């Protein structure tokens, strides 16, 4: 365990007067929200699927035509865990930020056990909520003040952005933060080492994408999810995705002028709910016969694609494209319930099973493209990637070899995989010990999973059931082959149990016994 | 008229890879809001006045003990004009931003002529509002798009901050902006050349200074004046003045590490209304027998003083204090009506007459201190300063000798005055052709003034009356000596008229005639 004292954030650091470091590449991390694996005209799978045909994403295609398209990139089932993993390098189960954080402090977002209106008589009532870090993550520099600040249920970490800033990067946060609730230092991008923050706070989605709605800043719409610092565009027809793009590029003017390397975390709220038209793009989808909801979503997808294109064009115009790495990704699988996007529930990520919040592939498999001009070749790559890999990958790109952290890093650098297709030998662990919504969804709530090679084991805490899928033959996880491969089930259940135990992972509490849900290898089926 | 094409904001600028420019001093411009000339334990006048004894401002005193205390520093009567003058170098009458801008576009803030509830039967009803730039200022780079953006009633300027950024400064905006309404590019600090914006927007004051109120971001309090980007402190006991200070210092970390010169515009909302306790400081004032309102205000004053001290301490800790210039100032005179601060109306700036929004000295004479370590000597200086002087003064400090602007600069650099006491030979013009509040105040509304040496002429548009005061003998402007000095009156009236005509200054419209109010030298008294 490499638990080392954190670097003091305010310690003066000796840097030479000459700070031009053109050897360090600029990094644009372009992250989209709730954006599914097939929500693109880019092919991530072994084939094009029907959903791919719905979308028009020419800039993503252009990037894919130059970079590495990752076919097996993963995120956590929901937003905050992915972002916490990226910032810390830890697996979500170890950091115990396994669900999204609320707008306000000390309010676990779990949909049972005291959530408003959560009188739901279904089987999840056999569980009480787990203990988890529902106040999210926080930079380790604040740990000494945690008692005074009331920072319980918080994971303190050395943020990767701070290490990039320490290495000379001009670090820009644009868009969604969502690492922690309001009223905590973890909610503030500046505390993570960002030199500029455009609009990041505790909100996991906007109240509105429309300038006409002031992005939620009207008397009728306002709540804590209203978008901050976009006053210029109030009352205009500028969509939030466009406004964030414009502001992000303004922020890059300083480092480009000064020949200083920059890290842009372009963290779009799109394509999260509310699903609203981007008027610039919607008509063609309506004309193509899509329903209003489907066309709205497709216009939001094209809106983030437009943003990517704007950034690429700007990099070229400013003469820094050749020295800028672009990493493109989504923070979890596409939303597939509630029908906000149209269509029948649970079908929006076909052929993948389920969607956001589930450990089935629809909830965790996400688009990812990596492009390093002159170093990557256009190709598809199937080595799996995890969100905790972002931490060491960013430092590897930046050439930061020596650093210390208060936390143990679970991720590994993806750079050798991106550049040379190097395999990574490891099991992938996903853990969601929560009920997502008041309406229990048995394919979403209280699930864990482990993937090894093409095998994937899913543990259903509701019933204790273990399911086994062969992803190579059955990407849709339709055929449980656990009965045919008891040895694989046993081995993977043991491996998953071992990880969860080692990490002291959060587990729901069985109401009847008052004890945590048994480990996957306990081979004990709960009575329904 | 040096009207030159603006520099393109996005043009790549050739800078060497080595950007350390330790020859350029850092600049902290510490601006307080609605902070009166006697609201301090620092002596700005020829003597200490009773109000000075109410306040405890040890950090201002420390700064005054090292720098130049300006006894005749002026601002405009209200906030936006002062800020527009500072950003542009123009006199308020020339730039035609003579009143504060509203939260929303296209809504002149004048209290007559359509303002809500403005059925006021007093003499101001003889006037309709003047035409003025009620949408504030806007960076000149947006002028080509002004029709598309609906930017009427807007003054386009080359911003001084852009010139500082062009010269290599890392430019930080913290706190109040208030150059323009929401929905315009002029509301966004990034457009003026700021590299970082903490919380600046269209609001002229906060809805609350209290973390417990989320600085206005609660369902009950929220409106467009709610403070943005302070989510970290929601629900805490951190006063807004403290929160802005903390965030500003976080932003300075980057340039200090990289040995790059910085410009911090520390633009506090304090001590503007709402007058609320800073709990850290209020008790001593209550114990001293002040009323609740008076004690609240004194605690807000000590709060901004604390902020100044924190910044000075931080500069020392980071080893940059010796190379950092501090300019300290208020944006207009102290508030003196509405009794928000306690006491009888119109007495809060004694011995000065009136307060905020008036061209009498209480509304325009403000605290100012300048400190350049190793270059200034502690002393008092009585050469008058104007808000439009800030533009050339900042550039002079930064060593920027060559620049072009779309606007004509009226201000002159104060640096020779600060360093050597150099006199400046000019008349000072103040112009407020507005009604400030629905309740007409004859010593506030519709006034112009000109100062030459110790003489000050006040033009009352209501009546056409001209008053003359000798400020040396009568700082309180109690004794109109116009009858004794008709030659001085005539000369100053001609000079003021000449300026207003040359600048095509905004004038109220006489309802009866439909014509603008006559110039001060028209010698025409309107019938009451």
Short mmCIF file of N, CA and C in Angstrom, two decimals, chain B residues 278-352:
data_model
loop_
_atom_site.label_atom_id
_atom_site.label_comp_id
_atom_site.label_asym_id
_atom_site.label_seq_id
_atom_site.Cartn_x
_atom_site.Cartn_y
_atom_site.Cartn_z
N UNK B 278 -20.96 40.11 9.18
CA UNK B 278 -19.92 39.11 9.11
C UNK B 278 -19.68 38.69 10.54
N UNK B 279 -20.11 37.49 10.86
CA UNK B 279 -20.13 37.05 12.26
C UNK B 279 -18.75 37.05 12.90
N UNK B 280 -17.72 36.98 12.08
CA UNK B 280 -16.37 36.96 12.63
C UNK B 280 -16.01 38.29 13.32
N UNK B 281 -16.69 39.35 12.91
CA UNK B 281 -16.23 40.67 13.35
C UNK B 281 -17.29 41.52 14.05
N UNK B 282 -18.54 41.09 14.01
CA UNK B 282 -19.62 42.02 14.37
C UNK B 282 -19.68 42.35 15.86
N UNK B 283 -19.27 41.40 16.69
CA UNK B 283 -19.56 41.55 18.11
C UNK B 283 -18.90 42.79 18.74
N UNK B 284 -17.67 43.06 18.31
CA UNK B 284 -16.97 44.19 18.94
C UNK B 284 -17.68 45.51 18.68
N UNK B 285 -18.34 45.59 17.54
CA UNK B 285 -19.05 46.83 17.21
C UNK B 285 -20.35 46.95 18.00
N UNK B 286 -21.00 45.82 18.20
CA UNK B 286 -22.18 45.84 19.07
C UNK B 286 -21.78 46.20 20.50
N UNK B 287 -20.66 45.61 20.93
CA UNK B 287 -20.19 45.89 22.29
C UNK B 287 -19.82 47.37 22.46
N UNK B 288 -19.42 47.98 21.33
CA UNK B 288 -19.05 49.40 21.40
C UNK B 288 -20.27 50.31 21.40
N UNK B 289 -21.45 49.70 21.36
CA UNK B 289 -22.66 50.50 21.48
C UNK B 289 -23.29 50.89 20.15
N UNK B 290 -22.77 50.38 19.05
CA UNK B 290 -23.39 50.69 17.77
C UNK B 290 -24.75 50.00 17.66
N UNK B 291 -25.60 50.57 16.82
CA UNK B 291 -26.87 49.91 16.53
C UNK B 291 -26.60 48.66 15.72
N UNK B 292 -27.58 47.80 15.62
CA UNK B 292 -27.44 46.57 14.84
C UNK B 292 -27.01 46.87 13.40
N UNK B 293 -27.67 47.85 12.77
CA UNK B 293 -27.33 48.16 11.38
C UNK B 293 -25.91 48.71 11.25
N UNK B 294 -25.57 49.60 12.15
CA UNK B 294 -24.23 50.18 12.09
C UNK B 294 -23.16 49.10 12.31
N UNK B 295 -23.44 48.22 13.25
CA UNK B 295 -22.47 47.17 13.56
C UNK B 295 -22.33 46.20 12.39
N UNK B 296 -23.45 45.91 11.75
CA UNK B 296 -23.39 45.05 10.57
C UNK B 296 -22.47 45.65 9.51
N UNK B 297 -22.69 46.93 9.26
CA UNK B 297 -21.89 47.56 8.22
C UNK B 297 -20.41 47.57 8.61
N UNK B 298 -20.14 47.90 9.85
CA UNK B 298 -18.74 47.91 10.30
C UNK B 298 -18.11 46.53 10.16
N UNK B 299 -18.90 45.49 10.38
CA UNK B 299 -18.35 44.12 10.23
C UNK B 299 -18.07 43.80 8.77
N UNK B 300 -18.87 44.36 7.86
CA UNK B 300 -18.59 44.16 6.44
C UNK B 300 -17.33 44.90 6.01
N UNK B 301 -17.14 46.06 6.60
CA UNK B 301 -15.91 46.82 6.31
C UNK B 301 -14.70 46.03 6.81
N UNK B 302 -14.79 45.51 8.01
CA UNK B 302 -13.66 44.75 8.53
C UNK B 302 -13.44 43.47 7.72
N UNK B 303 -14.53 42.97 7.13
CA UNK B 303 -14.42 41.77 6.31
C UNK B 303 -13.56 42.03 5.07
N UNK B 304 -13.80 43.13 4.39
CA UNK B 304 -12.96 43.43 3.23
C UNK B 304 -11.54 43.78 3.67
N UNK B 305 -11.43 44.41 4.83
CA UNK B 305 -10.08 44.67 5.35
C UNK B 305 -9.35 43.35 5.61
N UNK B 306 -10.05 42.40 6.20
CA UNK B 306 -9.47 41.06 6.42
C UNK B 306 -9.00 40.47 5.09
N UNK B 307 -9.81 40.62 4.06
CA UNK B 307 -9.45 40.09 2.74
C UNK B 307 -8.15 40.70 2.25
N UNK B 308 -8.04 42.02 2.38
CA UNK B 308 -6.81 42.70 1.97
C UNK B 308 -5.61 42.11 2.74
N UNK B 309 -5.80 41.91 4.03
CA UNK B 309 -4.72 41.35 4.84
C UNK B 309 -4.35 39.94 4.40
N UNK B 310 -5.34 39.13 4.07
CA UNK B 310 -5.08 37.77 3.60
C UNK B 310 -4.25 37.77 2.33
N UNK B 311 -4.61 38.68 1.44
CA UNK B 311 -3.89 38.74 0.16
C UNK B 311 -2.46 39.19 0.39
N UNK B 312 -2.28 40.20 1.23
CA UNK B 312 -0.92 40.68 1.51
C UNK B 312 -0.08 39.57 2.15
N UNK B 313 -0.70 38.85 3.06
CA UNK B 313 0.01 37.75 3.72
C UNK B 313 0.39 36.66 2.72
N UNK B 314 -0.53 36.35 1.84
CA UNK B 314 -0.28 35.30 0.84
C UNK B 314 0.86 35.70 -0.08
N UNK B 315 0.86 36.96 -0.49
CA UNK B 315 1.94 37.45 -1.37
C UNK B 315 3.29 37.29 -0.68
N UNK B 316 3.31 37.56 0.62
CA UNK B 316 4.56 37.40 1.36
C UNK B 316 4.95 35.93 1.45
N UNK B 317 3.99 35.09 1.80
CA UNK B 317 4.28 33.66 1.93
C UNK B 317 4.78 33.05 0.63
N UNK B 318 4.24 33.53 -0.47
CA UNK B 318 4.66 32.98 -1.76
C UNK B 318 5.88 33.69 -2.35
N UNK B 319 6.39 34.64 -1.60
CA UNK B 319 7.64 35.28 -2.00
C UNK B 319 7.51 36.28 -3.13
N UNK B 320 6.32 36.78 -3.37
CA UNK B 320 6.14 37.71 -4.49
C UNK B 320 5.70 39.10 -4.04
N UNK B 321 5.63 39.31 -2.73
CA UNK B 321 5.14 40.61 -2.25
C UNK B 321 6.02 41.75 -2.73
N UNK B 322 7.32 41.54 -2.78
CA UNK B 322 8.23 42.63 -3.16
C UNK B 322 8.06 43.07 -4.61
N UNK B 323 7.47 42.21 -5.41
CA UNK B 323 7.28 42.57 -6.81
C UNK B 323 5.80 42.74 -7.16
N UNK B 324 5.00 43.05 -6.16
CA UNK B 324 3.56 43.18 -6.40
C UNK B 324 3.06 44.56 -5.99
N UNK B 325 2.49 45.25 -6.95
CA UNK B 325 1.87 46.55 -6.74
C UNK B 325 0.46 46.34 -6.22
N UNK B 326 0.06 47.12 -5.26
CA UNK B 326 -1.33 47.06 -4.78
C UNK B 326 -1.99 48.41 -4.98
N UNK B 327 -3.12 48.38 -5.67
CA UNK B 327 -3.94 49.58 -5.84
C UNK B 327 -5.27 49.30 -5.17
N UNK B 328 -5.63 50.15 -4.25
CA UNK B 328 -6.81 49.94 -3.41
C UNK B 328 -7.78 51.08 -3.65
N UNK B 329 -9.08 50.77 -3.79
CA UNK B 329 -10.03 51.81 -4.19
C UNK B 329 -11.47 51.36 -3.94
N UNK B 330 -12.37 52.30 -3.99
CA UNK B 330 -13.81 52.01 -3.98
C UNK B 330 -14.43 52.48 -5.29
N UNK B 331 -15.58 51.90 -5.63
CA UNK B 331 -16.15 52.20 -6.95
C UNK B 331 -17.13 53.35 -6.97
N UNK B 332 -17.54 53.82 -5.82
CA UNK B 332 -18.33 55.06 -5.71
C UNK B 332 -18.42 55.38 -4.22
N UNK B 333 -19.06 56.49 -3.92
CA UNK B 333 -19.17 56.88 -2.53
C UNK B 333 -20.09 55.96 -1.74
N UNK B 334 -20.06 56.11 -0.44
CA UNK B 334 -20.86 55.26 0.44
C UNK B 334 -22.35 55.51 0.27
N UNK B 335 -23.09 54.45 0.40
CA UNK B 335 -24.56 54.50 0.35
C UNK B 335 -25.07 55.37 1.49
N UNK B 336 -26.00 56.29 1.20
CA UNK B 336 -26.45 57.19 2.27
C UNK B 336 -27.96 57.37 2.31
N UNK B 337 -28.69 56.55 1.57
CA UNK B 337 -30.15 56.63 1.69
C UNK B 337 -30.71 55.23 1.93
N UNK B 338 -31.95 55.20 2.39
CA UNK B 338 -32.59 53.93 2.65
C UNK B 338 -32.26 53.38 4.02
N UNK B 339 -31.32 54.02 4.67
CA UNK B 339 -30.98 53.66 6.05
C UNK B 339 -30.56 52.21 6.22
N UNK B 340 -30.07 51.59 5.15
CA UNK B 340 -29.63 50.21 5.28
C UNK B 340 -28.49 50.10 6.28
N UNK B 341 -27.72 51.18 6.41
CA UNK B 341 -26.55 51.15 7.27
C UNK B 341 -26.81 51.79 8.63
N UNK B 342 -28.05 52.19 8.87
CA UNK B 342 -28.36 52.86 10.12
C UNK B 342 -28.11 54.36 10.00
N UNK B 343 -28.60 55.07 11.00
CA UNK B 343 -28.42 56.52 11.01
C UNK B 343 -29.42 57.22 10.13
N UNK B 344 -29.40 58.53 10.24
CA UNK B 344 -30.32 59.35 9.46
C UNK B 344 -29.85 59.40 8.01
N UNK B 345 -30.76 59.35 7.06
CA UNK B 345 -30.37 59.43 5.65
C UNK B 345 -29.50 60.66 5.40
N UNK B 346 -28.62 60.53 4.44
CA UNK B 346 -27.78 61.63 3.96
C UNK B 346 -26.71 62.06 4.97
N UNK B 347 -26.46 61.26 5.97
CA UNK B 347 -25.43 61.64 6.96
C UNK B 347 -24.25 60.68 6.97
N UNK B 348 -24.31 59.61 6.17
CA UNK B 348 -23.36 58.50 6.34
C UNK B 348 -21.96 58.78 5.82
N UNK B 349 -21.81 59.90 5.11
CA UNK B 349 -20.47 60.22 4.62
C UNK B 349 -19.96 61.56 5.15
N UNK B 350 -20.54 62.00 6.23
CA UNK B 350 -20.11 63.28 6.80
C UNK B 350 -18.62 63.26 7.11
N UNK B 351 -17.90 64.31 6.83
CA UNK B 351 -18.40 65.66 6.50
C UNK B 351 -18.83 65.83 5.05
N UNK B 352 -18.65 64.79 4.21
CA UNK B 352 -19.01 64.95 2.80
C UNK B 352 -20.51 64.99 2.64
#
